[in-house]
PDB file of C-alpha atoms and ligand atoms in Angstrom:
ATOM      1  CA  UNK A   1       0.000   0.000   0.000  1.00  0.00           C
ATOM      2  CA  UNK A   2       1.547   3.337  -1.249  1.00  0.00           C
ATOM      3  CA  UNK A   3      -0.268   6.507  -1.120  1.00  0.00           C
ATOM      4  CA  UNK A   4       1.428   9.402  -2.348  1.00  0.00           C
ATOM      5  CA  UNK A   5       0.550  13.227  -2.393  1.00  0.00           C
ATOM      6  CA  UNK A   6       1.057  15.247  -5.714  1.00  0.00           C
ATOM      7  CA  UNK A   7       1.510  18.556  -4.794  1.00  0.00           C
ATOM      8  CA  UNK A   8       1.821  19.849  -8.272  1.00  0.00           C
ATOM      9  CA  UNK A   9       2.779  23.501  -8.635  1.00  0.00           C
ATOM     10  CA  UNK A  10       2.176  24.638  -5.189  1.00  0.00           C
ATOM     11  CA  UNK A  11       4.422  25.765  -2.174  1.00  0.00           C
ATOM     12  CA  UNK A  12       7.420  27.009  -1.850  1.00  0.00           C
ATOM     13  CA  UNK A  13      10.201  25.801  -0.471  1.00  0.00           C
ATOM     14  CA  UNK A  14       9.841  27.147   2.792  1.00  0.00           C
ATOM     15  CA  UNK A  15       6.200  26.320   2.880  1.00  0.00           C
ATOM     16  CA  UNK A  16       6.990  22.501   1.724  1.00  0.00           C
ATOM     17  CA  UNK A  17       9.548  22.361   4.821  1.00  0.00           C
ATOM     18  CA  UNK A  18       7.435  23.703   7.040  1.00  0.00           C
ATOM     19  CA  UNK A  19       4.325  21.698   6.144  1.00  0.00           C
ATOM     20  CA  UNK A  20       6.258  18.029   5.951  1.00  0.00           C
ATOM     21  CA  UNK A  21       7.732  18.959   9.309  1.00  0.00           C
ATOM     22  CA  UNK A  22       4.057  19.339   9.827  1.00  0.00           C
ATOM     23  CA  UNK A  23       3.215  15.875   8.523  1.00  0.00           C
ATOM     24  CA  UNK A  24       6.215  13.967  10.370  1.00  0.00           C
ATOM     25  CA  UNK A  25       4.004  13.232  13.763  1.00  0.00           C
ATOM     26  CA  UNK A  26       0.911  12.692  12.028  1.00  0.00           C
ATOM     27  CA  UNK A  27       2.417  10.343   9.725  1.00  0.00           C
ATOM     28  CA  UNK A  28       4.550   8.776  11.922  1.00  0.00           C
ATOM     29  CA  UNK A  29       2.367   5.158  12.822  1.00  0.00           C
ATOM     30  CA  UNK A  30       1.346   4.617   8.958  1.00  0.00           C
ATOM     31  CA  UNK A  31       1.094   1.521   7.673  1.00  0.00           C
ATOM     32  CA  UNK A  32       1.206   2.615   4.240  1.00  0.00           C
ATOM     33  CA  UNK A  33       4.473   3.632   2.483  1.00  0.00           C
ATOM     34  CA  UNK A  34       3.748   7.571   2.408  1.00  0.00           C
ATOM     35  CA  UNK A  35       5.316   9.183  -0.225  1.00  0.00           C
ATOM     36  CA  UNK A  36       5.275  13.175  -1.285  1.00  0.00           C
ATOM     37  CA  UNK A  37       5.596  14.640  -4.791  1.00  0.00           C
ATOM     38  CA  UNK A  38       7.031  17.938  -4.202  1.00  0.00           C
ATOM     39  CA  UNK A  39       8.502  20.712  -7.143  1.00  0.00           C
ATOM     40  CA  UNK A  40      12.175  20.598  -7.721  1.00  0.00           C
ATOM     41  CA  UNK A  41      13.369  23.561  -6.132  1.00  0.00           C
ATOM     42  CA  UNK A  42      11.817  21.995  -2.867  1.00  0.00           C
ATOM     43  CA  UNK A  43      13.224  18.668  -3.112  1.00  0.00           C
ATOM     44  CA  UNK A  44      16.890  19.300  -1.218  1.00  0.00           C
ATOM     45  CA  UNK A  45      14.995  20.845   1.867  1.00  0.00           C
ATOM     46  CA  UNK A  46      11.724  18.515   1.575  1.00  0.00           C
ATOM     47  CA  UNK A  47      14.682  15.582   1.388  1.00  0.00           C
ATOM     48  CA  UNK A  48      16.678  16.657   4.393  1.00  0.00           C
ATOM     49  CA  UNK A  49      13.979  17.567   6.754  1.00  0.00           C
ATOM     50  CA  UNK A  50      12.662  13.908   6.416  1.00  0.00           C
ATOM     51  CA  UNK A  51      15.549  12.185   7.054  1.00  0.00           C
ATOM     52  CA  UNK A  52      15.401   9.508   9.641  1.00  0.00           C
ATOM     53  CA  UNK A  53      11.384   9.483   8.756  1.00  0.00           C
ATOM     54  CA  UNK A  54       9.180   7.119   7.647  1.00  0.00           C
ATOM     55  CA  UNK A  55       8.032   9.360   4.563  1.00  0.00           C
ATOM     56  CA  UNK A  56       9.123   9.352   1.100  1.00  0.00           C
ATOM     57  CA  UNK A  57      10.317  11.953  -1.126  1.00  0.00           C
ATOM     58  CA  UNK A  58       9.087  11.714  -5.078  1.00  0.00           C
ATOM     59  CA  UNK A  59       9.736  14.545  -7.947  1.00  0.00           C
ATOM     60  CA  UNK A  60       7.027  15.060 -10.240  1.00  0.00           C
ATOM     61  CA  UNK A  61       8.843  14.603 -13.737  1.00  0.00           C
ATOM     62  CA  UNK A  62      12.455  14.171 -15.074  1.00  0.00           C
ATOM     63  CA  UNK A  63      13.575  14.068 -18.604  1.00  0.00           C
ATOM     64  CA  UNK A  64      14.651  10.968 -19.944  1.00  0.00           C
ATOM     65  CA  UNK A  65      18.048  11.554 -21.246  1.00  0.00           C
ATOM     66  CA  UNK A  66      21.340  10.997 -17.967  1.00  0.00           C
ATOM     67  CA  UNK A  67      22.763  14.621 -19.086  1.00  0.00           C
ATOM     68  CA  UNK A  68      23.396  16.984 -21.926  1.00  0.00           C
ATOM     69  CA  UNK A  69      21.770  19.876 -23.654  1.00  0.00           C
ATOM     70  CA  UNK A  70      18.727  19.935 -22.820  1.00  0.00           C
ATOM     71  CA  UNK A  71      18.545  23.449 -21.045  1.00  0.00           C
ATOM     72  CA  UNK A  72      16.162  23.681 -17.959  1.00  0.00           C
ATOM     73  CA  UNK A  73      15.466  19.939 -17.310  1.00  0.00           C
ATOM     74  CA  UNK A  74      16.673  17.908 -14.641  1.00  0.00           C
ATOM     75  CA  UNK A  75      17.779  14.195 -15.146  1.00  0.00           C
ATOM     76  CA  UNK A  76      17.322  10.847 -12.904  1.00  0.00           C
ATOM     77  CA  UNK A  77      20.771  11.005 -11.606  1.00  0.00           C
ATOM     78  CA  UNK A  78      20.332  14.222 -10.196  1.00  0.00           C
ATOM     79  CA  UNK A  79      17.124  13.405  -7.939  1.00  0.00           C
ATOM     80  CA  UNK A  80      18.924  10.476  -6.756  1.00  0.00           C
ATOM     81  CA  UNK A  81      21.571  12.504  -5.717  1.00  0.00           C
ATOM     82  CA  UNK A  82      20.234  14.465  -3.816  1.00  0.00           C
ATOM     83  CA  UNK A  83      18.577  11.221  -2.441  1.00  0.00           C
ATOM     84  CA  UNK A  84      14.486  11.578  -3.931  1.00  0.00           C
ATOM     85  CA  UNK A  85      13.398   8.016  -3.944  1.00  0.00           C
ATOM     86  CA  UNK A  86      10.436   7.724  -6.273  1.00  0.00           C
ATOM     87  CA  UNK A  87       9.739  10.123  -9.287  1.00  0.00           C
ATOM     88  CA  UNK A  88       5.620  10.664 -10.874  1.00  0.00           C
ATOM     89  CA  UNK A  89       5.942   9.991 -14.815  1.00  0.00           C
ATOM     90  CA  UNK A  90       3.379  10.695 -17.426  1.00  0.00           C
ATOM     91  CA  UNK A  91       0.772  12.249 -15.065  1.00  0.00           C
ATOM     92  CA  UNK A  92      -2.136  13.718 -17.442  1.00  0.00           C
ATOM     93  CA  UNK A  93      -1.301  17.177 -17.168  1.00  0.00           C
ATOM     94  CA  UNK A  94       2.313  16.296 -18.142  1.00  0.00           C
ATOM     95  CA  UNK A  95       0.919  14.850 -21.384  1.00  0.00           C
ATOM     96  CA  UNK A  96      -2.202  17.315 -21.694  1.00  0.00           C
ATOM     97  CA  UNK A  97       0.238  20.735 -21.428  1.00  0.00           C
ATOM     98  CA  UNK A  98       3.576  19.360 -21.997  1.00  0.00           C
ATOM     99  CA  UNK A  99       2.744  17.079 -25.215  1.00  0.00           C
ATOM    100  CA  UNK A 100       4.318  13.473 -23.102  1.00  0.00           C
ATOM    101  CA  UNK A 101       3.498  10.502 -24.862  1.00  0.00           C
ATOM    102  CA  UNK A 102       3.412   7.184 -24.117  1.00  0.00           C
ATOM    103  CA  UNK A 103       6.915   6.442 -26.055  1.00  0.00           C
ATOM    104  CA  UNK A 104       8.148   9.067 -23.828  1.00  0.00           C
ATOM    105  CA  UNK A 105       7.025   8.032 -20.813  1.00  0.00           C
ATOM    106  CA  UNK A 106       9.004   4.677 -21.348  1.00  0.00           C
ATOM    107  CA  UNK A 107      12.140   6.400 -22.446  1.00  0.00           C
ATOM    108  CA  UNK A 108      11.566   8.053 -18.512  1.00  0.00           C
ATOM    109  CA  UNK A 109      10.780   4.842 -17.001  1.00  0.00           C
ATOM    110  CA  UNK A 110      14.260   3.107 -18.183  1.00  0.00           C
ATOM    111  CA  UNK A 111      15.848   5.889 -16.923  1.00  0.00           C
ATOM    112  CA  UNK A 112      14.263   6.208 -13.913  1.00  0.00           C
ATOM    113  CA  UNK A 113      14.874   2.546 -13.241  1.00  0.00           C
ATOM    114  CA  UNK A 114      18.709   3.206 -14.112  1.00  0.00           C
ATOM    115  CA  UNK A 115      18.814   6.055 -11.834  1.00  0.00           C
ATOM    116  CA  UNK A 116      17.426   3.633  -8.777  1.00  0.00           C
ATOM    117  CA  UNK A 117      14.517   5.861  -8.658  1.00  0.00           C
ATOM    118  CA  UNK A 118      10.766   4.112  -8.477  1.00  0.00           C
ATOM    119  CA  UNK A 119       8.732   5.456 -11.151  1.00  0.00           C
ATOM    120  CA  UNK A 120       5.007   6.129 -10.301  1.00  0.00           C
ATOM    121  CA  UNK A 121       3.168   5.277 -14.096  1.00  0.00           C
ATOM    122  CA  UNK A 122       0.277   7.500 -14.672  1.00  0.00           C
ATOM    123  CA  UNK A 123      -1.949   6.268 -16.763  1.00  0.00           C
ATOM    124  CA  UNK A 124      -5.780   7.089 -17.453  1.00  0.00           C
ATOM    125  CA  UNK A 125      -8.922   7.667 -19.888  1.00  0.00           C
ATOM    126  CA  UNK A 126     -10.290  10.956 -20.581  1.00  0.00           C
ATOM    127  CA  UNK A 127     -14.206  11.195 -19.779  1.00  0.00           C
ATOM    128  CA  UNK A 128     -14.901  11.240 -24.206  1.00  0.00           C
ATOM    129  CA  UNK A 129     -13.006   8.263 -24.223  1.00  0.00           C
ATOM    130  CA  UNK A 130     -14.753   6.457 -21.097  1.00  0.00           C
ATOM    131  CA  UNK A 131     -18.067   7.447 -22.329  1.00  0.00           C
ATOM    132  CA  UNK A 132     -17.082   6.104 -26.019  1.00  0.00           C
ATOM    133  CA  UNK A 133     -16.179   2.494 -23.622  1.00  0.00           C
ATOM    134  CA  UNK A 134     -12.620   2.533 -24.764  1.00  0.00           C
ATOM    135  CA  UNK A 135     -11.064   2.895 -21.502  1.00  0.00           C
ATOM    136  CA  UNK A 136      -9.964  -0.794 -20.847  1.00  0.00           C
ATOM    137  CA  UNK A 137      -8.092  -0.314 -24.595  1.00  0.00           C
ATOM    138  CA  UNK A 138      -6.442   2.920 -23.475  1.00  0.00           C
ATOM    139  CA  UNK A 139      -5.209   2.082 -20.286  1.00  0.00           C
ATOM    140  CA  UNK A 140      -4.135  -1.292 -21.682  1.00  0.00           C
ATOM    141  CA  UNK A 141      -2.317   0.150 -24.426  1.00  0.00           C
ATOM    142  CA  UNK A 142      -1.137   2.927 -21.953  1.00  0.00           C
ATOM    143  CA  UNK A 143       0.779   0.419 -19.598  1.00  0.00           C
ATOM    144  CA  UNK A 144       2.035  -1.868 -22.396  1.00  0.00           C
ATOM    145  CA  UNK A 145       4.476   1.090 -23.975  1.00  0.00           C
ATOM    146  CA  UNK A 146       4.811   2.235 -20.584  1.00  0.00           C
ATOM    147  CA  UNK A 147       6.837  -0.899 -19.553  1.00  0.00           C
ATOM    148  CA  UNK A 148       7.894  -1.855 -22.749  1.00  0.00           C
ATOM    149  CA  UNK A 149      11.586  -3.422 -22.143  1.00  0.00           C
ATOM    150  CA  UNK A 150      11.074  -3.464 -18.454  1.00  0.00           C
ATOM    151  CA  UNK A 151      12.340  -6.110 -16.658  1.00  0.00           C
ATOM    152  CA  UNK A 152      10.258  -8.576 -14.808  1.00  0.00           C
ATOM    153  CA  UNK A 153      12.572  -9.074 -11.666  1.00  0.00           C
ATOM    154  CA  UNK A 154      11.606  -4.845 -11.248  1.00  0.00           C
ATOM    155  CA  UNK A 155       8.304  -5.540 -10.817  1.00  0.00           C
ATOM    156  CA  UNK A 156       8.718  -8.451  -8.341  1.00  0.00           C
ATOM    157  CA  UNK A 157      11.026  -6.206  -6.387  1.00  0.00           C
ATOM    158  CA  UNK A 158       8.377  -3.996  -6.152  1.00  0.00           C
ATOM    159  CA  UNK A 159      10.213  -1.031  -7.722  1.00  0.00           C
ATOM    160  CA  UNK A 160       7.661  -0.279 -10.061  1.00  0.00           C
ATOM    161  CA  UNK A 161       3.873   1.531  -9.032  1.00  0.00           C
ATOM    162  CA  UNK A 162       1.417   2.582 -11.605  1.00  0.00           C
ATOM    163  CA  UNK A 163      -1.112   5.112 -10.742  1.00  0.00           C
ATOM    164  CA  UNK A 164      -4.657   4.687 -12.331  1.00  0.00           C
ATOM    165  CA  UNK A 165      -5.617   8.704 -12.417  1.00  0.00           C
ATOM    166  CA  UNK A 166      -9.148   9.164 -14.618  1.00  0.00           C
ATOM    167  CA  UNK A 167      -8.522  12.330 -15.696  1.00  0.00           C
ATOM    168  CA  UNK A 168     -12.198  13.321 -15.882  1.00  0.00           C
ATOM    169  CA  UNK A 169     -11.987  12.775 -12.444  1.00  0.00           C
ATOM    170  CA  UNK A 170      -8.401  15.400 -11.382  1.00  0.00           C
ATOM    171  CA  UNK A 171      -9.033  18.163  -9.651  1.00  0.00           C
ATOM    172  CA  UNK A 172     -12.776  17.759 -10.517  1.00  0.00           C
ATOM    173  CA  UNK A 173     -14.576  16.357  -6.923  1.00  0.00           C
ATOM    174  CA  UNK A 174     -16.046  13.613  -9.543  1.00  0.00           C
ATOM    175  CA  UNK A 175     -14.516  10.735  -7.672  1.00  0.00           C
ATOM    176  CA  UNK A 176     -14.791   7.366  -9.359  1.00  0.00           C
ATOM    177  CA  UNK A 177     -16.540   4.936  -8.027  1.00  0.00           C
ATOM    178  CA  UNK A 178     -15.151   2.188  -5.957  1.00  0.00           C
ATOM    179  CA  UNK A 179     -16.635  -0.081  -8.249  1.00  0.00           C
ATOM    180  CA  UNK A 180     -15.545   1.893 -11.409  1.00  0.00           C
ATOM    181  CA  UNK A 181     -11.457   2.359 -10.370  1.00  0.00           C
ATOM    182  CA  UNK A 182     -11.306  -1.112  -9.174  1.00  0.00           C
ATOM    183  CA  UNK A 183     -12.515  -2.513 -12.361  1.00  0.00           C
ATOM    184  CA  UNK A 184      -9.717  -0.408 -14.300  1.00  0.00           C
ATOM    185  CA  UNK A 185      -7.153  -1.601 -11.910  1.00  0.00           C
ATOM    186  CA  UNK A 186      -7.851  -4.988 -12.034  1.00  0.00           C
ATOM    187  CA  UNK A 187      -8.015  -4.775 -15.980  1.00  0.00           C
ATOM    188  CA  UNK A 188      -4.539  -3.057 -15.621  1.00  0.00           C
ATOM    189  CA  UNK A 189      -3.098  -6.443 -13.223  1.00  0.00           C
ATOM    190  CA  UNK A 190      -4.879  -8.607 -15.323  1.00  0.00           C
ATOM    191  CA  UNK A 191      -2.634  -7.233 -18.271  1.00  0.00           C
ATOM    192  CA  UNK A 192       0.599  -7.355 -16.302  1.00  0.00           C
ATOM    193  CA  UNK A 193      -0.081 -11.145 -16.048  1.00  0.00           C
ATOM    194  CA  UNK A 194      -0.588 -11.054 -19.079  1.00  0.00           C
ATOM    195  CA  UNK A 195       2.552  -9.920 -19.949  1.00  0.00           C
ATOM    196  CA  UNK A 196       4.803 -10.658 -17.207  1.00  0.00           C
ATOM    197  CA  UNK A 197       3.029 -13.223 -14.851  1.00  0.00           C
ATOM    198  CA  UNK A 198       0.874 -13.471 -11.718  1.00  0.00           C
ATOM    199  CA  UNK A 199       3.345 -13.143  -9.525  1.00  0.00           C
ATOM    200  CA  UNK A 200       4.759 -10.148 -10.833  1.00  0.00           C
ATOM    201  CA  UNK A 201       1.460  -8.449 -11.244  1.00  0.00           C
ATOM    202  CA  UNK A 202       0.838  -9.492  -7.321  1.00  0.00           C
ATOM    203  CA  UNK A 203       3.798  -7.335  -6.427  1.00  0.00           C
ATOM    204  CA  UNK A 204       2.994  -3.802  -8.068  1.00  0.00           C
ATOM    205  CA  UNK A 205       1.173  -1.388  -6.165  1.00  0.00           C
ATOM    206  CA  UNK A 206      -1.493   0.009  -8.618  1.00  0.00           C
ATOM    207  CA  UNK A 207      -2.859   3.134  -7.009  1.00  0.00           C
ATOM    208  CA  UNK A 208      -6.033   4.896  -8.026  1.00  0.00           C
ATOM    209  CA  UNK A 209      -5.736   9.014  -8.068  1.00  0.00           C
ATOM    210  CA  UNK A 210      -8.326  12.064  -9.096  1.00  0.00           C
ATOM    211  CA  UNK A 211     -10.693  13.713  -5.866  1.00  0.00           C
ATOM    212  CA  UNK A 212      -9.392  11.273  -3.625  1.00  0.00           C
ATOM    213  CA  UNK A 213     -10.565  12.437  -0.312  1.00  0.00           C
ATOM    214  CA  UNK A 214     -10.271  12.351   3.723  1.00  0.00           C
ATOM    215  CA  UNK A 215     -13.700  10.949   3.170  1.00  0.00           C
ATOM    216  CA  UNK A 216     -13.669   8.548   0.374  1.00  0.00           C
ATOM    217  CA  UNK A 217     -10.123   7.169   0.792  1.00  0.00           C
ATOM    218  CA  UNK A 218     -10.651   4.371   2.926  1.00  0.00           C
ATOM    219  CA  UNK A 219     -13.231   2.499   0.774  1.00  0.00           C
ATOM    220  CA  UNK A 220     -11.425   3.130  -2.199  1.00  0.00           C
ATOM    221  CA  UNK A 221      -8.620   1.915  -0.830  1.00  0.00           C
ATOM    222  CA  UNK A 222     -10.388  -1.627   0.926  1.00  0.00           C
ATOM    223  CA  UNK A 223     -11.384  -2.370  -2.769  1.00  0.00           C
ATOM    224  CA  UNK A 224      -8.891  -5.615  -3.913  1.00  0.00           C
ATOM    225  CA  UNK A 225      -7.449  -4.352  -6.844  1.00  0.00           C
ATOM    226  CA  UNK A 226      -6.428  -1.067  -5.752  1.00  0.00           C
ATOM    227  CA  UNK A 227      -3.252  -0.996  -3.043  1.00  0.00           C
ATOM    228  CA  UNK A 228      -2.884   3.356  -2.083  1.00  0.00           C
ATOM    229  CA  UNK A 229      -3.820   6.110  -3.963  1.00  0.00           C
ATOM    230  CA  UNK A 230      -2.480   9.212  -5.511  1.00  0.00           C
ATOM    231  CA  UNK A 231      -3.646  12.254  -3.880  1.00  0.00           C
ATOM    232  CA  UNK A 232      -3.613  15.977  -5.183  1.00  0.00           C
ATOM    233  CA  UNK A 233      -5.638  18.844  -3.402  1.00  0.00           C
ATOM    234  CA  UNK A 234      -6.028  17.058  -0.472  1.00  0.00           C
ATOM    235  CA  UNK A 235      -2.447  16.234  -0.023  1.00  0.00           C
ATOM    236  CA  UNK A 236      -1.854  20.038   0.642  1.00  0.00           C
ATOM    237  CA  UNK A 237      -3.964  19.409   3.564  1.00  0.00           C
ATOM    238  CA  UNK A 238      -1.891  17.860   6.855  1.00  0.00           C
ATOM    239  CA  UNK A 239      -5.324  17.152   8.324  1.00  0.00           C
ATOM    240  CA  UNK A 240      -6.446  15.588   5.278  1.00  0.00           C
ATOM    241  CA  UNK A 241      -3.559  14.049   3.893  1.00  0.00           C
ATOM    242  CA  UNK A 242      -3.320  12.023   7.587  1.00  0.00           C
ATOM    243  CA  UNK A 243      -6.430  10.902   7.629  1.00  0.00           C
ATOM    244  CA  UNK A 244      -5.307   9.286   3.651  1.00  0.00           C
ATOM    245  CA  UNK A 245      -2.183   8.340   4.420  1.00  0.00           C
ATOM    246  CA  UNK A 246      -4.284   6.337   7.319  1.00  0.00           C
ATOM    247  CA  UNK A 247      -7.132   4.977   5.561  1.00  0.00           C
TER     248      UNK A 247
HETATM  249  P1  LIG B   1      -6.781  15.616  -7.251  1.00  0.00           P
HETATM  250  O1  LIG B   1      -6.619  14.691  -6.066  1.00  0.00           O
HETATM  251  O2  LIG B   1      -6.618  17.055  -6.896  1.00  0.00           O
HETATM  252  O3  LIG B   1      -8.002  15.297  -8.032  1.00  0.00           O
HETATM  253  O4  LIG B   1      -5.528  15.292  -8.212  1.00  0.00           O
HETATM  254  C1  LIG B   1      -5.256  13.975  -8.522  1.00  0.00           C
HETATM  255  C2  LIG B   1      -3.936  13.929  -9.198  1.00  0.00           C
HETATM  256  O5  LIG B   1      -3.779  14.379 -10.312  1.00  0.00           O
HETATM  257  C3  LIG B   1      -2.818  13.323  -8.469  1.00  0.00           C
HETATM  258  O6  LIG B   1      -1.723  13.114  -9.298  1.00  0.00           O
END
């Protein structure tokens, strides 16, 4: 069970410091891996007032290439460095505003993997293509390039989390169903059987993400298929995020 908070493009660095130091006691006794998804410039201070904690430290994108010119982007090796343990790739807003595509989000996830980092896969339908009833063939065909070349010992090391994220339902309060994200998660292990086996399947955390809530989080999270979540607005929340990160 992973559940991680996306903060997206909000608080500074002083504010992220001063919020996780805020977080520390109240996430102390989880039983979920807790993981945060801070901006860049935060990441050094986020990373060093956590140390000795039981919480995590993701980035929310890198670029896929180890170094060069490639002027303002910031490369696997680096977040490792500076000792970021997971890193979001492919989130829908990454490939809505900042034209990501699934052959780029695989050249990211080798890298990643090189790096030692854990890449969190997003992956997820718009609301056209749910109500045309192609989701199951987008999300499919989402993973599959995803993890094309991807080693199966990674996923039975558990290095390796997707994130199911509707993106009809980011940032929009229209949670999906319990019913309705477990279905697409299942469909999403079902195809990692597919192409790895069961028991590498059994060992990735597939998280569901968009208007999870303090109050919706624990059934979402009781349904089989889906093992954490990842959380945006209300991981800005220390109240909130708790109460997730304890569901
Ligand atoms: P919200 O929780 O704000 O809907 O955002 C979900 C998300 O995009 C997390 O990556």
């Amino acid at each position: 069970m992973i559940v991680a908070g996306n903060w997206k493009m909000n608080k500074t660095p002083s504010e992220a410091v001063a919020f996780v130091k805020e977080l520390i006691p109240k996430l102390a006794g989880a039983k979920a891996e807790v993981v945060v998804g801070v901006p860049y410039v935060a990441l050094p201070g986020v990373v060093e007032a956590l140390k000795g904690t039981n919480i995590k430290v993701a980035a929310q994108n890198m670029h896929y290439e180890e170094k060069g010119a490639y002027t303002g982007e910031i490369a696997a090796g680096m977040l490792r460095d500076i000792g970021v343990d997971y890193v979001i790739i492919g989130h829908s807003e990454r490939r809505q505003y900042f034209g990501e595509t699934d052959v780029s989000v695989n050249k990211k996830v080798h890298a990643a993997i090189g790096a030692k980092l854990i890449p969190i896969v997003c992956v997820g339908e718009s609301l056209e293509e749910r109500e045309q009833g192609v989701t199951a063939e987008i999300v499919r065909r989402q993973v599959k390039i995803a993890l094309l070349g991807v080693d199966r010992s990674l996923l039975l090391d558990s290095k390796l989390v997707i994130a199911y994220e509707p993106i009809w339902a980011i940032g929009t309060g229209k949670t999906a169903t319990n019913e309705q994200a477990d279905e697409v998660c299942r469909t999403i292990r079902a195809l990692l059987a597919e192409l790895y086996d069961k028991d590498a399947a059994a060992k990735v955390s597939i998280q569901y993400g968009g208007s999870v809530t303090a109050a919706n989080a624990k059934e979402l999270f009781a349904m089989p298929d889906i093992n954490g979540g990842l959380v945006g607005g209300a991981s800005l929340k220390a109240d909130d995020f708790e109460v997730i990160a304890n569901a």
